[in-house]
mmCIF file of C-alpha atoms in Angstrom:
data_model
loop_
_atom_site.group_PDB
_atom_site.id
_atom_site.type_symbol
_atom_site.label_atom_id
_atom_site.label_comp_id
_atom_site.label_asym_id
_atom_site.label_seq_id
_atom_site.Cartn_x
_atom_site.Cartn_y
_atom_site.Cartn_z
ATOM 1 C CA MET A 926 34.377 -17.139 -34.209
ATOM 2 C CA THR A 927 33.015 -15.767 -37.754
ATOM 3 C CA ARG A 928 30.077 -13.707 -37.856
ATOM 4 C CA PHE A 929 27.400 -15.223 -40.173
ATOM 5 C CA LEU A 930 24.264 -13.131 -40.826
ATOM 6 C CA PRO A 931 20.903 -14.938 -40.861
ATOM 7 C CA GLN A 932 18.209 -14.419 -43.425
ATOM 8 C CA TRP A 933 15.629 -13.075 -41.445
ATOM 9 C CA ARG A 934 12.762 -10.983 -42.281
ATOM 10 C CA SER A 935 10.098 -11.662 -39.739
ATOM 11 C CA LEU A 936 10.839 -12.773 -35.956
ATOM 12 C CA LEU A 937 7.451 -13.713 -34.010
ATOM 13 C CA TYR A 938 7.546 -13.355 -30.215
ATOM 14 C CA VAL A 939 5.726 -16.171 -28.406
ATOM 15 C CA PRO A 940 5.472 -16.126 -24.667
ATOM 16 C CA ALA A 941 7.228 -19.325 -23.547
ATOM 17 C CA SER A 942 4.768 -19.911 -20.910
ATOM 18 C CA ALA A 943 1.776 -20.035 -23.395
ATOM 19 C CA GLU A 944 1.505 -23.559 -24.346
ATOM 20 C CA LYS A 945 -1.420 -22.915 -26.875
ATOM 21 C CA PHE A 946 0.530 -20.231 -28.732
ATOM 22 C CA VAL A 947 3.865 -22.336 -28.660
ATOM 23 C CA ALA A 948 2.192 -25.018 -30.146
ATOM 24 C CA LYS A 949 0.997 -23.197 -33.160
ATOM 25 C CA ALA A 950 4.071 -20.974 -33.716
ATOM 26 C CA HIS A 951 5.626 -23.225 -36.291
ATOM 27 C CA GLU A 952 2.654 -22.764 -38.589
ATOM 28 C CA ARG A 953 2.730 -19.003 -38.810
ATOM 29 C CA GLY A 954 5.469 -18.715 -41.449
ATOM 30 C CA ALA A 955 7.891 -16.553 -39.464
ATOM 31 C CA ASP A 956 11.596 -16.867 -40.412
ATOM 32 C CA ALA A 957 12.385 -17.012 -36.723
ATOM 33 C CA VAL A 958 10.297 -17.652 -33.572
ATOM 34 C CA ILE A 959 11.198 -15.631 -30.221
ATOM 35 C CA LEU A 960 10.279 -17.791 -27.246
ATOM 36 C CA ASP A 961 9.977 -14.979 -24.620
ATOM 37 C CA LEU A 962 11.185 -15.432 -21.096
ATOM 38 C CA GLU A 963 11.014 -11.724 -20.373
ATOM 39 C CA ASP A 964 8.073 -9.291 -20.606
ATOM 40 C CA GLY A 965 5.829 -11.921 -22.116
ATOM 41 C CA VAL A 966 5.909 -14.110 -18.910
ATOM 42 C CA ALA A 967 4.655 -13.344 -15.550
ATOM 43 C CA PRO A 968 7.255 -13.358 -12.836
ATOM 44 C CA ASP A 969 5.740 -16.320 -11.047
ATOM 45 C CA ALA A 970 5.727 -18.285 -14.309
ATOM 46 C CA LYS A 971 9.192 -17.675 -15.499
ATOM 47 C CA ALA A 972 10.735 -20.930 -13.746
ATOM 48 C CA ALA A 973 8.357 -23.149 -15.303
ATOM 49 C CA ALA A 974 8.784 -21.340 -18.787
ATOM 50 C CA ARG A 975 12.605 -21.753 -18.447
ATOM 51 C CA ALA A 976 12.257 -25.269 -17.644
ATOM 52 C CA GLY A 977 9.786 -25.978 -20.433
ATOM 53 C CA LEU A 978 12.353 -24.695 -23.102
ATOM 54 C CA PRO A 979 13.564 -28.133 -24.297
ATOM 55 C CA ALA A 980 9.994 -28.978 -25.577
ATOM 56 C CA SER A 981 9.173 -25.485 -26.655
ATOM 57 C CA VAL A 982 12.266 -25.240 -28.740
ATOM 58 C CA ALA A 983 11.684 -28.621 -30.456
ATOM 59 C CA SER A 984 7.904 -27.563 -31.130
ATOM 60 C CA VAL A 985 8.566 -24.314 -32.793
ATOM 61 C CA ARG A 986 11.549 -25.539 -34.818
ATOM 62 C CA ARG A 987 9.156 -28.012 -36.736
ATOM 63 C CA GLY A 988 8.371 -25.541 -39.495
ATOM 64 C CA GLY A 989 12.096 -24.665 -40.133
ATOM 65 C CA ALA A 990 12.095 -21.410 -38.292
ATOM 66 C CA ASP A 991 15.186 -20.378 -36.261
ATOM 67 C CA VAL A 992 14.597 -20.475 -32.676
ATOM 68 C CA LEU A 993 15.435 -17.462 -30.389
ATOM 69 C CA VAL A 994 15.049 -17.092 -26.514
ATOM 70 C CA ARG A 995 14.564 -13.738 -25.186
ATOM 71 C CA ILE A 996 16.458 -13.546 -21.793
ATOM 72 C CA ASN A 997 15.901 -11.535 -18.674
ATOM 73 C CA ARG A 998 18.236 -8.668 -17.679
ATOM 74 C CA PRO A 999 18.491 -9.207 -13.948
ATOM 75 C CA LEU A 1000 22.027 -11.087 -13.804
ATOM 76 C CA ARG A 1001 20.753 -14.033 -11.968
ATOM 77 C CA MET A 1002 18.047 -14.822 -14.234
ATOM 78 C CA THR A 1003 20.251 -13.916 -17.088
ATOM 79 C CA VAL A 1004 22.525 -16.905 -15.997
ATOM 80 C CA GLN A 1005 19.772 -19.300 -15.603
ATOM 81 C CA ASP A 1006 18.066 -18.236 -18.883
ATOM 82 C CA ILE A 1007 21.288 -18.435 -21.126
ATOM 83 C CA ALA A 1008 22.101 -21.956 -19.515
ATOM 84 C CA ALA A 1009 18.474 -23.216 -20.163
ATOM 85 C CA ALA A 1010 18.235 -21.854 -23.661
ATOM 86 C CA VAL A 1011 21.600 -23.065 -24.823
ATOM 87 C CA SER A 1012 21.026 -26.453 -23.364
ATOM 88 C CA ALA A 1013 17.492 -26.649 -25.131
ATOM 89 C CA GLY A 1014 19.066 -26.069 -28.508
ATOM 90 C CA ALA A 1015 18.339 -22.214 -29.182
ATOM 91 C CA ASP A 1016 19.856 -20.926 -32.169
ATOM 92 C CA ALA A 1017 20.266 -17.417 -30.772
ATOM 93 C CA LEU A 1018 19.508 -15.220 -27.696
ATOM 94 C CA VAL A 1019 17.682 -11.969 -27.575
ATOM 95 C CA CYS A 1020 19.790 -10.128 -25.196
ATOM 96 C CA THR A 1021 17.758 -7.282 -23.443
ATOM 97 C CA LYS A 1022 18.646 -3.920 -22.090
ATOM 98 C CA MET A 1023 22.065 -4.034 -23.238
ATOM 99 C CA MET A 1024 24.480 -1.564 -21.234
ATOM 100 C CA GLY A 1025 27.586 -1.525 -23.469
ATOM 101 C CA ALA A 1026 30.317 -3.560 -25.177
ATOM 102 C CA ASP A 1027 31.578 -5.094 -21.920
ATOM 103 C CA HIS A 1028 27.953 -6.281 -21.204
ATOM 104 C CA VAL A 1029 27.941 -8.214 -24.532
ATOM 105 C CA ARG A 1030 31.153 -9.875 -23.885
ATOM 106 C CA MET A 1031 30.158 -10.921 -20.306
ATOM 107 C CA LEU A 1032 26.971 -12.590 -21.795
ATOM 108 C CA SER A 1033 29.258 -14.033 -24.632
ATOM 109 C CA GLU A 1034 31.495 -15.614 -21.895
ATOM 110 C CA LEU A 1035 28.605 -17.075 -19.887
ATOM 111 C CA THR A 1036 27.125 -18.414 -23.266
ATOM 112 C CA ALA A 1037 30.462 -20.149 -24.016
ATOM 113 C CA GLU A 1038 30.321 -21.791 -20.787
ATOM 114 C CA SER A 1039 26.939 -23.105 -21.422
ATOM 115 C CA GLU A 1040 27.833 -24.306 -24.821
ATOM 116 C CA ALA A 1041 30.757 -26.165 -23.520
ATOM 117 C CA GLU A 1042 28.461 -27.872 -20.811
ATOM 118 C CA ALA A 1043 25.982 -28.741 -23.549
ATOM 119 C CA GLY A 1044 28.643 -30.054 -25.912
ATOM 120 C CA ARG A 1045 27.635 -27.390 -28.474
ATOM 121 C CA PRO A 1046 30.439 -25.739 -30.678
ATOM 122 C CA ILE A 1047 31.650 -22.455 -29.098
ATOM 123 C CA GLY A 1048 30.148 -19.731 -30.877
ATOM 124 C CA SER A 1049 27.193 -21.353 -32.196
ATOM 125 C CA VAL A 1050 24.640 -19.534 -30.279
ATOM 126 C CA ARG A 1051 24.122 -15.930 -31.791
ATOM 127 C CA PHE A 1052 22.913 -12.660 -30.205
ATOM 128 C CA VAL A 1053 20.432 -10.227 -31.178
ATOM 129 C CA ALA A 1054 21.250 -7.101 -29.031
ATOM 130 C CA LEU A 1055 18.529 -4.689 -27.799
ATOM 131 C CA VAL A 1056 19.294 -1.222 -26.798
ATOM 132 C CA GLU A 1057 16.420 -0.021 -24.623
ATOM 133 C CA ASP A 1058 17.438 3.026 -22.542
ATOM 134 C CA ALA A 1059 18.941 6.418 -23.120
ATOM 135 C CA ALA A 1060 22.275 5.901 -21.446
ATOM 136 C CA SER A 1061 22.982 2.956 -23.776
ATOM 137 C CA LEU A 1062 21.970 4.545 -26.966
ATOM 138 C CA PRO A 1063 25.274 6.289 -27.676
ATOM 139 C CA HIS A 1064 27.002 2.902 -27.430
ATOM 140 C CA ALA A 1065 24.810 1.110 -29.746
ATOM 141 C CA GLN A 1066 27.585 0.658 -32.366
ATOM 142 C CA ALA A 1067 30.052 -0.565 -29.764
ATOM 143 C CA ILE A 1068 27.405 -2.964 -28.686
ATOM 144 C CA ALA A 1069 26.718 -4.352 -32.076
ATOM 145 C CA SER A 1070 30.463 -4.516 -32.755
ATOM 146 C CA ALA A 1071 31.528 -6.094 -29.377
ATOM 147 C CA ASP A 1072 31.377 -9.813 -30.328
ATOM 148 C CA PRO A 1073 30.971 -11.995 -33.515
ATOM 149 C CA ARG A 1074 27.889 -13.587 -31.844
ATOM 150 C CA VAL A 1075 25.961 -10.386 -32.369
ATOM 151 C CA VAL A 1076 24.014 -10.693 -35.654
ATOM 152 C CA ALA A 1077 21.216 -7.965 -35.331
ATOM 153 C CA LEU A 1078 20.782 -4.794 -33.234
ATOM 154 C CA GLY A 1079 17.376 -3.396 -32.340
ATOM 155 C CA ILE A 1080 16.304 -0.245 -30.519
ATOM 156 C CA GLY A 1081 13.486 -1.242 -28.066
ATOM 157 C CA GLY A 1082 10.908 1.420 -28.658
ATOM 158 C CA GLU A 1083 8.585 0.770 -25.597
ATOM 159 C CA ASP A 1084 11.380 0.709 -23.025
ATOM 160 C CA LEU A 1085 13.296 3.628 -24.572
ATOM 161 C CA ALA A 1086 10.152 5.924 -24.625
ATOM 162 C CA THR A 1087 9.564 5.241 -21.020
ATOM 163 C CA ASP A 1088 13.063 5.939 -20.163
ATOM 164 C CA LEU A 1089 12.771 9.233 -22.271
ATOM 165 C CA GLY A 1090 9.609 10.364 -20.723
ATOM 166 C CA ALA A 1091 8.006 10.198 -24.165
ATOM 167 C CA GLU A 1092 5.188 8.493 -25.888
ATOM 168 C CA PRO A 1093 6.223 5.628 -28.148
ATOM 169 C CA THR A 1094 5.174 7.632 -31.426
ATOM 170 C CA PRO A 1095 6.841 7.471 -34.591
ATOM 171 C CA ASP A 1096 7.940 11.194 -34.214
ATOM 172 C CA ALA A 1097 9.442 10.272 -30.672
ATOM 173 C CA LEU A 1098 11.326 7.102 -31.955
ATOM 174 C CA ASP A 1099 12.358 8.267 -35.373
ATOM 175 C CA LEU A 1100 15.832 9.533 -34.418
ATOM 176 C CA PRO A 1101 16.660 6.717 -31.958
ATOM 177 C CA LYS A 1102 15.592 4.104 -34.470
ATOM 178 C CA ARG A 1103 17.610 5.857 -37.295
ATOM 179 C CA LEU A 1104 20.679 5.883 -34.968
ATOM 180 C CA GLY A 1105 20.125 2.159 -34.523
ATOM 181 C CA VAL A 1106 20.153 1.390 -38.293
ATOM 182 C CA ILE A 1107 23.375 3.512 -38.607
ATOM 183 C CA ALA A 1108 25.011 1.601 -35.783
ATOM 184 C CA ALA A 1109 23.960 -1.692 -36.992
ATOM 185 C CA ARG A 1110 25.063 -1.238 -40.538
ATOM 186 C CA ALA A 1111 28.424 0.361 -39.443
ATOM 187 C CA ALA A 1112 28.877 -2.792 -37.200
ATOM 188 C CA GLY A 1113 27.975 -5.163 -40.194
ATOM 189 C CA VAL A 1114 24.826 -6.485 -38.492
ATOM 190 C CA LEU A 1115 21.164 -6.605 -39.230
ATOM 191 C CA PRO A 1116 19.174 -3.459 -38.268
ATOM 192 C CA LEU A 1117 16.219 -4.981 -36.420
ATOM 193 C CA GLY A 1118 12.908 -3.075 -36.297
ATOM 194 C CA PHE A 1119 10.938 -0.238 -37.823
ATOM 195 C CA ILE A 1120 9.858 3.390 -37.077
ATOM 196 C CA GLY A 1121 7.072 2.738 -34.719
ATOM 197 C CA THR A 1122 6.494 0.248 -31.961
ATOM 198 C CA VAL A 1123 5.225 -3.288 -31.938
ATOM 199 C CA ALA A 1124 2.048 -2.335 -29.755
ATOM 200 C CA GLY A 1125 -1.253 -1.083 -30.808
ATOM 201 C CA LEU A 1126 -0.731 -1.952 -34.339
ATOM 202 C CA LYS A 1127 -4.446 -3.010 -35.499
ATOM 203 C CA ASP A 1128 -4.528 -1.311 -38.762
ATOM 204 C CA LEU A 1129 -2.685 -3.756 -41.125
ATOM 205 C CA ASP A 1130 -2.659 -1.363 -43.997
ATOM 206 C CA GLY A 1131 -1.148 1.298 -42.034
ATOM 207 C CA TYR A 1132 1.158 -1.431 -40.593
ATOM 208 C CA ARG A 1133 2.233 -2.329 -44.117
ATOM 209 C CA ALA A 1134 2.953 1.300 -45.102
ATOM 210 C CA MET A 1135 4.956 1.874 -42.167
ATOM 211 C CA LEU A 1136 7.125 -1.325 -42.790
ATOM 212 C CA ARG A 1137 7.560 -0.062 -46.369
ATOM 213 C CA ARG A 1138 8.858 3.241 -45.328
ATOM 214 C CA SER A 1139 11.096 1.497 -42.777
ATOM 215 C CA LYS A 1140 12.793 -0.622 -45.138
ATOM 216 C CA THR A 1141 13.651 2.283 -47.397
ATOM 217 C CA ILE A 1142 15.452 3.767 -44.340
ATOM 218 C CA GLY A 1143 17.505 0.577 -44.009
ATOM 219 C CA PHE A 1144 15.817 -1.968 -41.808
ATOM 220 C CA ALA A 1145 16.492 -5.495 -42.622
ATOM 221 C CA CYS A 1146 14.144 -7.521 -40.397
ATOM 222 C CA ALA A 1147 11.489 -6.965 -37.747
ATOM 223 C CA SER A 1148 9.933 -8.516 -34.778
ATOM 224 C CA CYS A 1149 6.190 -8.867 -34.226
ATOM 225 C CA VAL A 1150 3.767 -9.965 -31.552
ATOM 226 C CA HIS A 1151 0.826 -11.116 -33.628
ATOM 227 C CA PRO A 1152 0.718 -13.813 -36.483
ATOM 228 C CA SER A 1153 -1.371 -11.575 -38.676
ATOM 229 C CA GLN A 1154 1.670 -9.345 -38.887
ATOM 230 C CA VAL A 1155 4.204 -12.005 -40.070
ATOM 231 C CA PRO A 1156 3.046 -12.351 -43.747
ATOM 232 C CA ILE A 1157 3.200 -8.605 -44.215
ATOM 233 C CA ILE A 1158 6.636 -8.272 -42.823
ATOM 234 C CA ASN A 1159 7.765 -11.087 -45.036
ATOM 235 C CA GLU A 1160 6.238 -9.247 -48.022
ATOM 236 C CA GLU A 1161 7.695 -5.782 -47.163
ATOM 237 C CA TYR A 1162 11.074 -6.840 -46.081
ATOM 238 C CA GLY A 1163 11.414 -9.589 -48.420
ATOM 239 C CA ALA A 1164 12.401 -9.435 -52.199
ATOM 240 C CA ARG A 1165 9.573 -8.909 -54.592
ATOM 241 C CA PRO A 1166 9.757 -10.922 -57.677
ATOM 242 C CA GLU A 1167 9.559 -7.825 -60.022
ATOM 243 C CA GLU A 1168 12.342 -6.056 -57.904
ATOM 244 C CA VAL A 1169 14.593 -9.248 -58.268
ATOM 245 C CA GLU A 1170 14.082 -9.375 -61.977
ATOM 246 C CA ARG A 1171 14.943 -5.778 -62.640
ATOM 247 C CA ALA A 1172 17.898 -6.179 -60.378
ATOM 248 C CA LYS A 1173 19.056 -9.155 -62.415
ATOM 249 C CA ARG A 1174 18.666 -6.853 -65.793
ATOM 250 C CA LEU A 1175 20.486 -3.975 -63.817
ATOM 251 C CA VAL A 1176 23.564 -6.062 -62.845
ATOM 252 C CA ALA A 1177 23.588 -7.597 -66.434
ATOM 253 C CA ALA A 1178 23.598 -3.995 -68.024
ATOM 254 C CA PHE A 1179 26.326 -2.924 -65.778
ATOM 255 C CA GLU A 1180 28.529 -6.068 -66.343
ATOM 256 C CA ALA A 1181 28.300 -5.346 -70.050
ATOM 257 C CA ALA A 1182 29.218 -1.684 -69.503
ATOM 258 C CA LEU A 1183 32.130 -2.672 -67.537
ATOM 259 C CA ALA A 1184 33.304 -4.911 -70.283
ATOM 260 C CA GLU A 1185 33.050 -1.993 -72.684
ATOM 261 C CA GLY A 1186 35.418 -0.047 -70.039
ATOM 262 C CA LYS A 1187 32.446 2.212 -68.742
ATOM 263 C CA GLY A 1188 32.038 2.901 -64.859
ATOM 264 C CA ALA A 1189 28.439 4.009 -65.309
ATOM 265 C CA VAL A 1190 25.665 3.338 -67.736
ATOM 266 C CA ALA A 1191 22.087 4.270 -68.305
ATOM 267 C CA PHE A 1192 19.506 1.629 -67.444
ATOM 268 C CA GLU A 1193 15.773 1.863 -68.034
ATOM 269 C CA GLY A 1194 15.779 5.670 -67.489
ATOM 270 C CA ASP A 1195 18.286 5.959 -64.795
ATOM 271 C CA MET A 1196 22.065 6.191 -64.567
ATOM 272 C CA ILE A 1197 23.537 3.434 -62.547
ATOM 273 C CA ASP A 1198 26.929 3.018 -61.074
ATOM 274 C CA LYS A 1199 28.589 0.673 -58.365
ATOM 275 C CA PRO A 1200 26.666 1.536 -55.291
ATOM 276 C CA ILE A 1201 23.382 0.929 -57.236
ATOM 277 C CA VAL A 1202 24.658 -2.364 -58.577
ATOM 278 C CA ASP A 1203 25.846 -3.490 -55.101
ATOM 279 C CA ARG A 1204 22.380 -2.942 -53.651
ATOM 280 C CA ALA A 1205 20.977 -4.950 -56.735
ATOM 281 C CA ARG A 1206 23.269 -7.690 -55.934
ATOM 282 C CA ARG A 1207 22.384 -7.836 -52.229
ATOM 283 C CA LEU A 1208 18.764 -7.946 -53.191
ATOM 284 C CA ILE A 1209 19.284 -10.945 -55.572
ATOM 285 C CA ALA A 1210 21.344 -12.689 -52.907
ATOM 286 C CA GLN A 1211 18.454 -12.121 -50.294
ATOM 287 C CA ALA A 1212 15.931 -13.669 -52.807
ATOM 288 C CA ARG A 1213 18.125 -16.769 -52.937
#
């Protein structure tokens, strides 16, 4: 299998059991919609939500978004969730409470069996891996590197804070979230998230400021629980037109300098060299 990273900015959670939310999800503008079978679904509604995945996946795909399914951790439910999600045509699984590399490989094997049963190419279903407890945090890079299916890594703030006996504040989560960014980048996958949590974000201006700061730290995409947050994520984690134009000028200036045998060059008041140019090229590619 070859790892192909998606071009996600926003991933919107929708409880798979909430028909009215599922029906509107394709209109929200998110790059991906996560049909939630885990925390967003009551225990006695999980079986019905799982059985309804074929219709739910087809519904949320109408706007062109990728479709993910967040699966449950207890192994018996994990097996059922994977089989149902793969059969329904989900593009990826959000794998919760990951313990280590072997856990990833076990889920990959289960997913391959479901792909074969559904007649889908082996490896076509990708993983978003969530690290959500203190014991798993030191293994974050190994989790992200364990299998080519893994395309993104996130640190689950609410669950991790509970495990740490902490409040899910930016101060408490700053270090774990930064470690997640480092682990994801080292493994060559997308760092998912921001310095904060998905809960209690009613101040959209503050939310925007938090996302802007998080992007400078290295986050590539973020999940959210409310449609009002989607356009803000898209703007802050996307490529701004003025940034893209400056990046194009920067690359052109550097390439002209290379043609003259120079490895660094002054550009609009700054000195630029290869690492800066690489970031500019990545921004241009993202805009495309």
